[in-house]
mmCIF file of C-alpha atoms in Angstrom:
data_model
loop_
_atom_site.group_PDB
_atom_site.id
_atom_site.type_symbol
_atom_site.label_atom_id
_atom_site.label_comp_id
_atom_site.label_asym_id
_atom_site.label_seq_id
_atom_site.Cartn_x
_atom_site.Cartn_y
_atom_site.Cartn_z
ATOM 1 C CA MET A 1 35.422 6.937 -8.043
ATOM 2 C CA GLU A 2 35.468 3.161 -8.281
ATOM 3 C CA ILE A 3 32.057 1.613 -7.601
ATOM 4 C CA LYS A 4 31.850 -1.627 -5.638
ATOM 5 C CA THR A 5 29.452 -4.052 -7.362
ATOM 6 C CA GLY A 6 28.129 -7.585 -6.948
ATOM 7 C CA ALA A 7 25.199 -9.789 -7.932
ATOM 8 C CA GLY A 8 22.371 -7.898 -9.598
ATOM 9 C CA VAL A 9 24.727 -5.494 -11.361
ATOM 10 C CA ASP A 10 26.147 -5.523 -14.894
ATOM 11 C CA ALA A 11 29.146 -3.323 -14.178
ATOM 12 C CA GLU A 12 30.462 -3.384 -17.747
ATOM 13 C CA ASN A 13 27.233 -1.946 -19.162
ATOM 14 C CA LYS A 14 26.396 0.070 -16.027
ATOM 15 C CA VAL A 15 23.058 -1.678 -15.441
ATOM 16 C CA ILE A 16 21.492 -2.168 -11.991
ATOM 17 C CA ARG A 17 18.730 -4.773 -11.706
ATOM 18 C CA VAL A 18 15.821 -4.474 -9.266
ATOM 19 C CA GLY A 19 13.165 -7.135 -8.637
ATOM 20 C CA LEU A 20 9.387 -7.099 -8.517
ATOM 21 C CA ASN A 21 8.023 -10.261 -6.854
ATOM 22 C CA ALA A 22 4.443 -9.417 -7.740
ATOM 23 C CA ASP A 23 1.002 -10.937 -8.138
ATOM 24 C CA LEU A 24 0.278 -10.971 -11.878
ATOM 25 C CA SER A 25 -2.239 -13.830 -11.928
ATOM 26 C CA GLY A 26 -3.657 -14.273 -8.408
ATOM 27 C CA ILE A 27 -6.456 -12.637 -6.426
ATOM 28 C CA PHE A 28 -4.915 -9.142 -6.438
ATOM 29 C CA ALA A 29 -3.682 -9.261 -10.051
ATOM 30 C CA ALA A 30 -6.109 -6.566 -11.255
ATOM 31 C CA LEU A 31 -4.461 -4.185 -8.818
ATOM 32 C CA THR A 32 -0.873 -5.395 -8.930
ATOM 33 C CA THR A 33 -0.432 -5.627 -12.701
ATOM 34 C CA LYS A 34 -1.160 -1.892 -12.910
ATOM 35 C CA ILE A 35 1.259 -1.117 -10.078
ATOM 36 C CA VAL A 36 3.976 -3.125 -11.843
ATOM 37 C CA ASP A 37 3.277 -1.471 -15.205
ATOM 38 C CA GLY A 38 3.450 1.941 -13.573
ATOM 39 C CA GLN A 39 6.817 1.148 -12.016
ATOM 40 C CA LEU A 40 8.134 -0.068 -15.380
ATOM 41 C CA ALA A 41 7.073 3.268 -16.896
ATOM 42 C CA PHE A 42 8.822 5.067 -14.020
ATOM 43 C CA TRP A 43 12.129 3.330 -14.780
ATOM 44 C CA GLU A 44 11.808 3.877 -18.528
ATOM 45 C CA ALA A 45 11.512 7.599 -17.848
ATOM 46 C CA VAL A 46 14.470 7.560 -15.426
ATOM 47 C CA ASN A 47 16.644 5.715 -17.950
ATOM 48 C CA ASP A 48 15.632 8.007 -20.824
ATOM 49 C CA ASN A 49 16.550 11.059 -18.774
ATOM 50 C CA GLY A 50 20.147 10.199 -17.950
ATOM 51 C CA GLY A 51 19.622 7.318 -15.550
ATOM 52 C CA LEU A 52 21.335 7.384 -12.158
ATOM 53 C CA GLY A 53 24.703 8.823 -11.188
ATOM 54 C CA ASP A 54 26.998 9.119 -14.186
ATOM 55 C CA GLY A 55 24.881 7.134 -16.603
ATOM 56 C CA TRP A 56 23.792 3.971 -14.790
ATOM 57 C CA THR A 57 20.452 2.539 -15.917
ATOM 58 C CA VAL A 58 17.954 0.401 -14.026
ATOM 59 C CA GLU A 59 16.545 -2.871 -15.356
ATOM 60 C CA PRO A 60 13.419 -4.099 -13.536
ATOM 61 C CA VAL A 61 13.033 -7.891 -13.381
ATOM 62 C CA VAL A 62 9.432 -9.031 -12.887
ATOM 63 C CA LEU A 63 8.369 -12.482 -11.647
ATOM 64 C CA ASP A 64 4.781 -13.566 -10.923
ATOM 65 C CA ASN A 65 4.126 -14.839 -7.404
ATOM 66 C CA ALA A 66 0.438 -15.568 -8.222
ATOM 67 C CA TYR A 67 -0.262 -14.458 -4.632
ATOM 68 C CA ASP A 68 1.152 -17.810 -3.523
ATOM 69 C CA VAL A 69 3.691 -17.999 -0.688
ATOM 70 C CA PRO A 70 5.735 -20.982 -2.015
ATOM 71 C CA THR A 71 5.951 -19.317 -5.445
ATOM 72 C CA HIS A 72 7.056 -16.080 -3.803
ATOM 73 C CA LYS A 73 9.862 -17.969 -2.071
ATOM 74 C CA GLN A 74 10.895 -19.704 -5.316
ATOM 75 C CA ASN A 75 11.042 -16.349 -7.080
ATOM 76 C CA TYR A 76 13.134 -14.965 -4.244
ATOM 77 C CA GLU A 77 15.717 -17.706 -4.770
ATOM 78 C CA ILE A 78 16.115 -16.463 -8.351
ATOM 79 C CA PHE A 79 16.284 -12.802 -7.337
ATOM 80 C CA SER A 80 18.811 -13.491 -4.563
ATOM 81 C CA GLY A 81 21.050 -15.692 -6.703
ATOM 82 C CA ASP A 82 23.781 -14.551 -9.053
ATOM 83 C CA GLY A 83 22.201 -15.289 -12.440
ATOM 84 C CA GLU A 84 20.770 -13.033 -15.135
ATOM 85 C CA GLN A 85 17.657 -12.350 -13.033
ATOM 86 C CA SER A 86 19.564 -11.572 -9.846
ATOM 87 C CA VAL A 87 18.828 -8.156 -8.329
ATOM 88 C CA VAL A 88 20.236 -5.733 -5.752
ATOM 89 C CA MET A 89 16.868 -5.109 -4.044
ATOM 90 C CA LEU A 90 13.157 -5.867 -4.320
ATOM 91 C CA THR A 91 11.150 -2.801 -5.296
ATOM 92 C CA ASN A 92 7.873 -4.701 -4.913
ATOM 93 C CA SER A 93 7.216 -7.684 -2.667
ATOM 94 C CA THR A 94 3.491 -8.350 -2.955
ATOM 95 C CA GLY A 95 1.634 -9.688 0.072
ATOM 96 C CA SER A 96 2.053 -9.721 3.858
ATOM 97 C CA PRO A 97 2.489 -13.491 4.449
ATOM 98 C CA HIS A 98 4.572 -13.698 1.278
ATOM 99 C CA THR A 99 6.971 -10.987 2.423
ATOM 100 C CA ALA A 100 7.055 -12.458 5.935
ATOM 101 C CA ALA A 101 8.133 -15.776 4.387
ATOM 102 C CA ILE A 102 11.303 -14.165 2.973
ATOM 103 C CA ALA A 103 11.987 -11.687 5.792
ATOM 104 C CA GLN A 104 14.735 -13.807 7.381
ATOM 105 C CA ASP A 105 16.276 -14.569 3.973
ATOM 106 C CA LEU A 106 16.475 -10.838 3.281
ATOM 107 C CA ILE A 107 18.585 -10.417 6.425
ATOM 108 C CA GLU A 108 20.883 -13.320 5.532
ATOM 109 C CA ASP A 109 21.342 -11.942 2.003
ATOM 110 C CA ASP A 110 21.784 -8.268 2.996
ATOM 111 C CA MET A 111 18.859 -7.443 0.704
ATOM 112 C CA ALA A 112 16.275 -4.674 1.048
ATOM 113 C CA ALA A 113 12.625 -5.127 0.061
ATOM 114 C CA ILE A 114 9.743 -2.696 -0.382
ATOM 115 C CA PRO A 115 6.523 -4.522 0.566
ATOM 116 C CA LEU A 116 3.209 -4.113 -1.213
ATOM 117 C CA SER A 117 1.636 -4.512 2.205
ATOM 118 C CA TRP A 118 0.954 -2.063 5.006
ATOM 119 C CA TYR A 119 1.311 -4.455 7.958
ATOM 120 C CA SER A 120 2.326 -2.713 11.198
ATOM 121 C CA GLY A 121 4.935 -5.353 12.001
ATOM 122 C CA TRP A 122 7.392 -4.323 9.266
ATOM 123 C CA ALA A 123 8.775 -1.478 11.386
ATOM 124 C CA ASP A 124 9.673 -3.950 14.153
ATOM 125 C CA PRO A 125 13.298 -5.083 13.572
ATOM 126 C CA GLU A 126 12.438 -8.531 14.926
ATOM 127 C CA ILE A 127 9.819 -8.965 12.189
ATOM 128 C CA GLY A 128 10.894 -6.840 9.238
ATOM 129 C CA LYS A 129 14.463 -5.610 9.708
ATOM 130 C CA ASN A 130 15.128 -5.449 5.945
ATOM 131 C CA VAL A 131 11.503 -4.801 4.946
ATOM 132 C CA PHE A 132 11.049 -1.064 4.388
ATOM 133 C CA GLU A 133 7.386 -0.300 4.985
ATOM 134 C CA VAL A 134 5.805 2.412 2.875
ATOM 135 C CA GLN A 135 3.554 5.111 4.366
ATOM 136 C CA THR A 136 1.476 4.380 7.436
ATOM 137 C CA ASN A 137 0.218 0.940 8.405
ATOM 138 C CA TYR A 138 -3.212 -0.705 8.527
ATOM 139 C CA CYS A 139 -3.415 -0.220 12.284
ATOM 140 C CA ILE A 140 -2.670 3.524 12.385
ATOM 141 C CA GLU A 141 -4.781 4.060 9.271
ATOM 142 C CA ALA A 142 -7.730 2.586 11.165
ATOM 143 C CA MET A 143 -7.046 4.731 14.246
ATOM 144 C CA ASN A 144 -7.140 7.891 12.122
ATOM 145 C CA ALA A 145 -10.270 6.991 10.189
ATOM 146 C CA VAL A 146 -12.224 5.681 13.172
ATOM 147 C CA SER A 147 -11.421 8.872 15.074
ATOM 148 C CA TYR A 148 -13.033 10.796 12.215
ATOM 149 C CA LEU A 149 -16.018 8.427 12.065
ATOM 150 C CA ILE A 150 -16.721 8.771 15.792
ATOM 151 C CA GLU A 151 -16.363 12.559 15.712
ATOM 152 C CA THR A 152 -18.546 12.900 12.611
ATOM 153 C CA TYR A 153 -21.151 10.131 12.739
ATOM 154 C CA GLY A 154 -21.413 8.869 16.306
ATOM 155 C CA PRO A 155 -19.869 6.547 18.911
ATOM 156 C CA LYS A 156 -21.309 3.179 17.842
ATOM 157 C CA GLY A 157 -19.001 1.215 15.569
ATOM 158 C CA ALA A 158 -19.044 -2.198 13.910
ATOM 159 C CA VAL A 159 -15.708 -3.745 12.926
ATOM 160 C CA ALA A 160 -15.226 -6.702 10.576
ATOM 161 C CA GLY A 161 -12.232 -8.096 8.753
ATOM 162 C CA LEU A 162 -10.239 -10.981 7.389
ATOM 163 C CA PRO A 163 -8.090 -13.185 9.627
ATOM 164 C CA GLY A 164 -4.347 -12.519 9.605
ATOM 165 C CA ASP A 165 -1.862 -9.681 9.417
ATOM 166 C CA TYR A 166 -3.989 -7.527 7.111
ATOM 167 C CA GLY A 167 -7.495 -7.968 8.452
ATOM 168 C CA GLU A 168 -6.630 -8.166 12.120
ATOM 169 C CA ASP A 169 -4.064 -5.362 11.985
ATOM 170 C CA GLY A 170 -6.802 -3.015 10.782
ATOM 171 C CA ALA A 171 -9.428 -4.363 13.174
ATOM 172 C CA ILE A 172 -7.124 -3.952 16.177
ATOM 173 C CA GLY A 173 -6.410 -0.329 15.235
ATOM 174 C CA ALA A 174 -10.114 0.411 14.841
ATOM 175 C CA LYS A 175 -10.995 -1.157 18.191
ATOM 176 C CA TYR A 176 -8.142 0.700 19.904
ATOM 177 C CA ALA A 177 -9.502 4.030 18.659
ATOM 178 C CA ILE A 178 -13.018 3.142 19.848
ATOM 179 C CA GLU A 179 -11.643 2.328 23.292
ATOM 180 C CA GLN A 180 -9.488 5.463 23.520
ATOM 181 C CA LEU A 181 -12.325 7.760 22.450
ATOM 182 C CA GLY A 182 -14.981 6.196 24.669
ATOM 183 C CA GLY A 183 -16.960 4.821 21.750
ATOM 184 C CA GLU A 184 -18.994 1.630 21.727
ATOM 185 C CA LEU A 185 -18.027 -1.509 19.808
ATOM 186 C CA VAL A 186 -21.475 -2.833 18.890
ATOM 187 C CA TYR A 187 -20.223 -5.644 16.619
ATOM 188 C CA ASP A 188 -16.792 -7.276 16.823
ATOM 189 C CA GLY A 189 -16.089 -9.150 13.606
ATOM 190 C CA GLN A 190 -12.298 -9.283 13.889
ATOM 191 C CA ALA A 191 -11.186 -12.292 11.796
ATOM 192 C CA ALA A 192 -14.854 -13.190 11.148
ATOM 193 C CA VAL A 193 -14.722 -12.544 7.389
ATOM 194 C CA VAL A 194 -13.346 -15.874 6.167
ATOM 195 C CA PRO A 195 -12.489 -15.817 2.433
ATOM 196 C CA GLY A 196 -14.849 -17.940 0.374
ATOM 197 C CA ALA A 197 -17.176 -18.616 3.296
ATOM 198 C CA ASP A 198 -20.816 -17.638 3.693
ATOM 199 C CA GLN A 199 -20.771 -14.050 5.015
ATOM 200 C CA THR A 200 -24.355 -14.194 6.330
ATOM 201 C CA PRO A 201 -23.275 -14.211 10.020
ATOM 202 C CA VAL A 202 -21.199 -11.056 9.484
ATOM 203 C CA ILE A 203 -23.959 -9.386 7.466
ATOM 204 C CA THR A 204 -26.557 -10.207 10.119
ATOM 205 C CA GLY A 205 -24.270 -9.118 12.938
ATOM 206 C CA ILE A 206 -23.658 -5.699 11.390
ATOM 207 C CA ALA A 207 -27.273 -5.206 10.301
ATOM 208 C CA GLU A 208 -28.593 -5.899 13.797
ATOM 209 C CA SER A 209 -25.879 -3.966 15.659
ATOM 210 C CA GLY A 210 -27.329 -0.466 15.484
ATOM 211 C CA ALA A 211 -23.924 0.860 14.392
ATOM 212 C CA ASP A 212 -23.453 4.467 13.322
ATOM 213 C CA TRP A 213 -20.618 3.322 11.071
ATOM 214 C CA VAL A 214 -18.761 0.196 9.940
ATOM 215 C CA TRP A 215 -15.013 -0.343 9.512
ATOM 216 C CA LEU A 216 -14.013 -3.160 7.127
ATOM 217 C CA THR A 217 -10.613 -4.748 6.515
ATOM 218 C CA THR A 218 -11.477 -7.009 3.610
ATOM 219 C CA SER A 219 -11.080 -7.330 -0.176
ATOM 220 C CA PRO A 220 -13.212 -5.280 -2.609
ATOM 221 C CA GLY A 221 -15.328 -8.269 -3.628
ATOM 222 C CA THR A 222 -16.091 -9.173 -0.033
ATOM 223 C CA THR A 223 -16.722 -5.527 0.817
ATOM 224 C CA ALA A 224 -19.348 -5.400 -1.932
ATOM 225 C CA GLU A 225 -20.982 -8.600 -0.678
ATOM 226 C CA ILE A 226 -21.158 -7.365 2.915
ATOM 227 C CA ILE A 227 -22.377 -3.855 2.096
ATOM 228 C CA GLY A 228 -24.966 -5.215 -0.319
ATOM 229 C CA GLY A 229 -26.342 -7.635 2.253
ATOM 230 C CA VAL A 230 -26.419 -5.162 5.127
ATOM 231 C CA GLU A 231 -27.982 -2.399 3.037
ATOM 232 C CA GLN A 232 -30.789 -4.750 1.987
ATOM 233 C CA ALA A 233 -31.637 -5.054 5.671
ATOM 234 C CA GLY A 234 -32.224 -1.300 5.878
ATOM 235 C CA PHE A 235 -28.941 -0.174 7.459
ATOM 236 C CA ASP A 236 -28.643 3.605 7.751
ATOM 237 C CA GLY A 237 -25.044 3.976 8.968
ATOM 238 C CA VAL A 238 -21.965 4.869 6.901
ATOM 239 C CA TRP A 239 -19.127 2.676 5.630
ATOM 240 C CA SER A 240 -15.347 2.869 5.567
ATOM 241 C CA GLY A 241 -12.353 0.559 5.730
ATOM 242 C CA ASN A 242 -8.666 0.032 5.182
ATOM 243 C CA SER A 243 -7.568 1.133 1.727
ATOM 244 C CA PRO A 244 -7.386 -2.334 0.060
ATOM 245 C CA SER A 245 -11.018 -2.972 1.035
ATOM 246 C CA MET A 246 -12.312 -0.769 -1.789
ATOM 247 C CA ASN A 247 -11.930 -0.588 -5.572
ATOM 248 C CA HIS A 248 -13.250 2.540 -7.275
ATOM 249 C CA ALA A 249 -14.670 0.358 -10.069
ATOM 250 C CA LEU A 250 -17.444 -0.631 -7.646
ATOM 251 C CA LEU A 251 -18.916 2.822 -8.307
ATOM 252 C CA ASP A 252 -19.885 1.451 -11.736
ATOM 253 C CA THR A 253 -21.898 -1.446 -10.262
ATOM 254 C CA ALA A 254 -25.393 -1.644 -8.789
ATOM 255 C CA LEU A 255 -23.795 -0.754 -5.450
ATOM 256 C CA GLY A 256 -22.564 2.579 -6.852
ATOM 257 C CA PRO A 257 -25.329 4.815 -5.447
ATOM 258 C CA VAL A 258 -24.822 3.417 -1.932
ATOM 259 C CA LEU A 259 -21.054 3.935 -2.107
ATOM 260 C CA ASP A 260 -21.518 7.448 -3.495
ATOM 261 C CA ALA A 261 -23.821 8.321 -0.615
ATOM 262 C CA LYS A 262 -22.226 6.430 2.258
ATOM 263 C CA TYR A 263 -18.624 5.233 1.713
ATOM 264 C CA ILE A 264 -15.552 7.084 2.983
ATOM 265 C CA GLN A 265 -12.292 5.884 1.462
ATOM 266 C CA SER A 266 -9.149 5.814 3.585
ATOM 267 C CA THR A 267 -5.767 5.871 1.813
ATOM 268 C CA TYR A 268 -2.034 6.269 2.393
ATOM 269 C CA THR A 269 -1.341 8.721 -0.437
ATOM 270 C CA THR A 270 -2.857 11.396 -2.607
ATOM 271 C CA LEU A 271 -5.070 10.032 -5.388
ATOM 272 C CA TRP A 272 -4.966 10.584 -9.158
ATOM 273 C CA GLY A 273 -5.372 14.245 -10.061
ATOM 274 C CA VAL A 274 -6.363 15.333 -6.545
ATOM 275 C CA GLY A 275 -4.289 18.287 -5.361
ATOM 276 C CA GLY A 276 -1.551 20.274 -7.054
ATOM 277 C CA GLU A 277 1.577 18.565 -5.730
ATOM 278 C CA PRO A 278 4.581 18.579 -8.113
ATOM 279 C CA GLY A 279 4.823 14.795 -7.923
ATOM 280 C CA MET A 280 1.267 14.452 -9.237
ATOM 281 C CA SER A 281 1.912 16.396 -12.434
ATOM 282 C CA GLU A 282 5.260 14.591 -12.895
ATOM 283 C CA MET A 283 3.544 11.212 -12.600
ATOM 284 C CA ILE A 284 0.595 12.077 -14.841
ATOM 285 C CA ASP A 285 2.874 13.556 -17.527
ATOM 286 C CA THR A 286 5.145 10.494 -17.451
ATOM 287 C CA MET A 287 2.284 8.006 -17.608
ATOM 288 C CA ARG A 288 0.761 9.899 -20.529
ATOM 289 C CA GLN A 289 4.080 9.813 -22.359
ATOM 290 C CA TYR A 290 5.035 6.190 -21.656
ATOM 291 C CA ARG A 291 1.632 4.492 -21.134
ATOM 292 C CA PRO A 292 -0.917 6.701 -22.946
ATOM 293 C CA ASP A 293 -3.523 3.932 -23.220
ATOM 294 C CA ALA A 294 -3.221 2.638 -19.639
ATOM 295 C CA PRO A 295 -6.506 2.625 -17.697
ATOM 296 C CA LEU A 296 -6.924 5.554 -15.334
ATOM 297 C CA ASP A 297 -6.182 4.380 -11.787
ATOM 298 C CA ASP A 298 -4.976 5.651 -8.430
ATOM 299 C CA VAL A 299 -2.584 2.730 -7.971
ATOM 300 C CA TYR A 300 0.052 4.375 -10.162
ATOM 301 C CA ILE A 301 0.819 6.575 -7.152
ATOM 302 C CA ILE A 302 2.011 3.372 -5.444
ATOM 303 C CA SER A 303 4.173 2.635 -8.505
ATOM 304 C CA TRP A 304 5.750 6.068 -8.159
ATOM 305 C CA VAL A 305 6.261 5.759 -4.420
ATOM 306 C CA GLU A 306 8.080 2.442 -4.906
ATOM 307 C CA GLY A 307 10.127 3.927 -7.729
ATOM 308 C CA LEU A 308 11.078 7.086 -5.838
ATOM 309 C CA ILE A 309 12.285 5.066 -2.849
ATOM 310 C CA ALA A 310 14.467 2.843 -5.018
ATOM 311 C CA GLN A 311 15.733 5.713 -7.166
ATOM 312 C CA GLN A 312 16.848 7.732 -4.144
ATOM 313 C CA ALA A 313 18.376 4.676 -2.443
ATOM 314 C CA LEU A 314 20.320 3.661 -5.557
ATOM 315 C CA GLU A 315 21.544 7.221 -6.069
ATOM 316 C CA LYS A 316 22.742 7.269 -2.448
ATOM 317 C CA ALA A 317 24.461 3.899 -2.900
ATOM 318 C CA LEU A 318 26.250 5.174 -6.019
ATOM 319 C CA GLU A 319 27.263 8.298 -4.124
ATOM 320 C CA ASN A 320 28.672 6.013 -1.403
ATOM 321 C CA GLY A 321 30.544 3.983 -4.031
ATOM 322 C CA ASP A 322 28.802 0.682 -3.180
ATOM 323 C CA ILE A 323 25.905 -0.793 -5.168
ATOM 324 C CA THR A 324 26.221 -4.298 -3.800
ATOM 325 C CA ARG A 325 23.137 -5.583 -2.011
ATOM 326 C CA ALA A 326 24.691 -4.604 1.305
ATOM 327 C CA GLY A 327 25.528 -1.168 -0.068
ATOM 328 C CA VAL A 328 21.970 -0.577 -1.249
ATOM 329 C CA LEU A 329 20.640 -1.825 2.094
ATOM 330 C CA ALA A 330 22.906 0.638 3.906
ATOM 331 C CA ALA A 331 21.680 3.438 1.644
ATOM 332 C CA MET A 332 18.051 2.563 2.415
ATOM 333 C CA ASN A 333 18.820 3.024 6.099
ATOM 334 C CA GLU A 334 20.392 6.445 5.437
ATOM 335 C CA ILE A 335 17.939 8.240 3.179
ATOM 336 C CA GLN A 336 14.885 10.364 3.823
ATOM 337 C CA VAL A 337 12.650 9.819 0.815
ATOM 338 C CA ASP A 338 11.089 12.847 -0.848
ATOM 339 C CA TYR A 339 7.806 11.729 -2.443
ATOM 340 C CA HIS A 340 7.311 15.105 -4.171
ATOM 341 C CA GLY A 341 4.007 15.613 -2.359
ATOM 342 C CA LEU A 342 2.450 12.262 -3.294
ATOM 343 C CA ALA A 343 2.669 11.066 0.327
ATOM 344 C CA PRO A 344 4.315 12.140 3.596
ATOM 345 C CA ASN A 345 8.117 11.931 3.291
ATOM 346 C CA GLN A 346 9.683 8.999 5.063
ATOM 347 C CA THR A 347 12.834 7.628 6.671
ATOM 348 C CA TRP A 348 13.716 4.344 8.370
ATOM 349 C CA SER A 349 16.597 5.351 10.640
ATOM 350 C CA GLY A 350 16.374 5.500 14.417
ATOM 351 C CA ASP A 351 13.584 4.319 16.703
ATOM 352 C CA PRO A 352 10.439 3.032 14.926
ATOM 353 C CA ASN A 353 8.271 4.960 17.382
ATOM 354 C CA ASP A 354 9.919 8.147 16.115
ATOM 355 C CA TYR A 355 9.928 7.447 12.374
ATOM 356 C CA VAL A 356 6.792 5.385 11.726
ATOM 357 C CA VAL A 357 4.434 7.368 9.481
ATOM 358 C CA ARG A 358 1.212 8.308 11.244
ATOM 359 C CA GLU A 359 -0.569 10.389 8.584
ATOM 360 C CA SER A 360 -3.270 9.098 6.252
ATOM 361 C CA TYR A 361 -5.958 10.535 3.965
ATOM 362 C CA LEU A 362 -9.758 10.376 3.792
ATOM 363 C CA TYR A 363 -11.810 10.757 0.611
ATOM 364 C CA ASP A 364 -15.510 10.857 -0.174
ATOM 365 C CA MET A 365 -16.543 8.408 -2.894
ATOM 366 C CA ASP A 366 -18.118 10.694 -5.480
ATOM 367 C CA SER A 367 -19.568 9.509 -8.786
ATOM 368 C CA SER A 368 -19.691 13.083 -10.086
ATOM 369 C CA VAL A 369 -15.881 13.157 -10.380
ATOM 370 C CA ARG A 370 -15.572 9.680 -11.878
ATOM 371 C CA THR A 371 -14.856 9.006 -15.558
ATOM 372 C CA PRO A 372 -15.687 5.341 -16.291
ATOM 373 C CA GLY A 373 -13.484 3.728 -18.930
ATOM 374 C CA ALA A 374 -10.990 6.594 -19.002
ATOM 375 C CA THR A 375 -7.294 6.204 -19.769
ATOM 376 C CA VAL A 376 -4.473 8.176 -18.178
ATOM 377 C CA SER A 377 -4.515 10.446 -21.248
ATOM 378 C CA ASP A 378 -8.061 11.611 -20.502
ATOM 379 C CA GLU A 379 -8.883 14.520 -18.218
ATOM 380 C CA GLY A 380 -10.816 12.354 -15.805
ATOM 381 C CA GLY A 381 -11.061 11.126 -12.243
ATOM 382 C CA THR A 382 -11.495 7.869 -10.367
ATOM 383 C CA GLY A 383 -14.331 9.064 -8.144
ATOM 384 C CA PHE A 384 -12.841 10.558 -4.989
ATOM 385 C CA THR A 385 -13.036 13.996 -3.358
ATOM 386 C CA LEU A 386 -10.559 14.807 -0.577
ATOM 387 C CA ILE A 387 -12.095 15.186 2.882
ATOM 388 C CA GLN A 388 -8.797 15.676 4.718
ATOM 389 C CA GLY A 389 -5.185 14.620 4.558
ATOM 390 C CA PRO A 390 -2.472 14.054 5.197
ATOM 391 C CA PHE A 391 -3.743 14.133 8.773
ATOM 392 C CA VAL A 392 -3.010 12.354 12.047
ATOM 393 C CA SER A 393 -5.561 11.790 14.808
ATOM 394 C CA ASP A 394 -4.791 12.394 18.466
ATOM 395 C CA VAL A 395 -5.198 8.659 19.061
ATOM 396 C CA ALA A 396 -2.522 7.797 16.486
ATOM 397 C CA ALA A 397 -0.230 10.653 17.513
ATOM 398 C CA ASN A 398 -0.184 9.493 21.136
ATOM 399 C CA TRP A 399 0.096 5.762 20.412
ATOM 400 C CA THR A 400 3.405 4.060 21.252
ATOM 401 C CA TYR A 401 4.506 1.937 18.311
ATOM 402 C CA GLU A 402 4.358 -1.833 18.495
ATOM 403 C CA PRO A 403 3.083 -4.392 15.975
ATOM 404 C CA CYS A 404 -0.700 -4.408 16.426
ATOM 405 C CA PHE A 405 -1.182 -7.952 15.178
ATOM 406 C CA LYS A 406 1.338 -10.696 15.842
ATOM 407 C CA PRO A 407 0.770 -14.115 14.243
ATOM 408 C CA ALA A 408 0.390 -16.885 16.795
#
């Protein structure tokens, strides 16, 4: 069968290029560089094991967006062109505002993008028609976790987060769950956590609220600052937050004992070595073969999720005889992705209210299962014990999809 090709494809050598517009030097670089490295290992393994279709290989092209929106857009111009770094799709587009800045360009260029962002708006065709969100979103994640917090620890909740489509998406979901379950919002810090600002007002507000639990939608550094300040004031509630709010490395700091005793981690996927899913052993074996000295981290599951989506979409496009950008985009809208147990399987066809993923996971932060300084080759853990998941709360199950946060 003759394969239709275009920019981003070296038809003569049967090479398909995919792009990673990722933060390698900005505020999330510690996280994103590992995710990128994991995806590179994924493609090396795919290529070494016969590639795609009848011998096509995949060449990842990585550009650093430095977590800067203008740089992200400049990189996109390269990816969407027809030069040696042109690609058929983006397998990593780091950042919510960054991805939003290219969302219209993606439509004009018939290009698909996988965001490293869990903003609830991506499933809305008016916001993210060609942005293929992965797993559940910040808003539903918060609904699920807050339902658990109310049922387990009590009705009084404090909510605090960053301004914008990450922080406010999570805060809105948390507050919705409180309202639906008849809880009490004792501190409303939606958008109150301003990056780089003095967090004393937030710390004081939470400490004096009498909350049974706190939900944060912040960055790990800010999470540590807030928890440290509130705990010094004698707070006796528990802590949780949207997944990007926490970094397991904080277990190795002075805050470790507090996190071990009182922090519940919410996530979108299984975590390293937890559970016996086939995808977990496949990922661990591959990382040990291709990146034996890489630091042990849960973020490689995200690498694999991104890779599995792209692999299955490209295979479908080859099967359809069209690996142009438009052909890959069409394939993305056809497939149901099998994550091999790493996360709930996913599709993007039909009504968003029907296909949006509503399941998430909850873990107990647990120093006893953490191996500081370990590599992927060690038999170790990152410090999490599964509480439940994948699970969906009644609040999330009954919620009618719409973007929770919409920028003004």
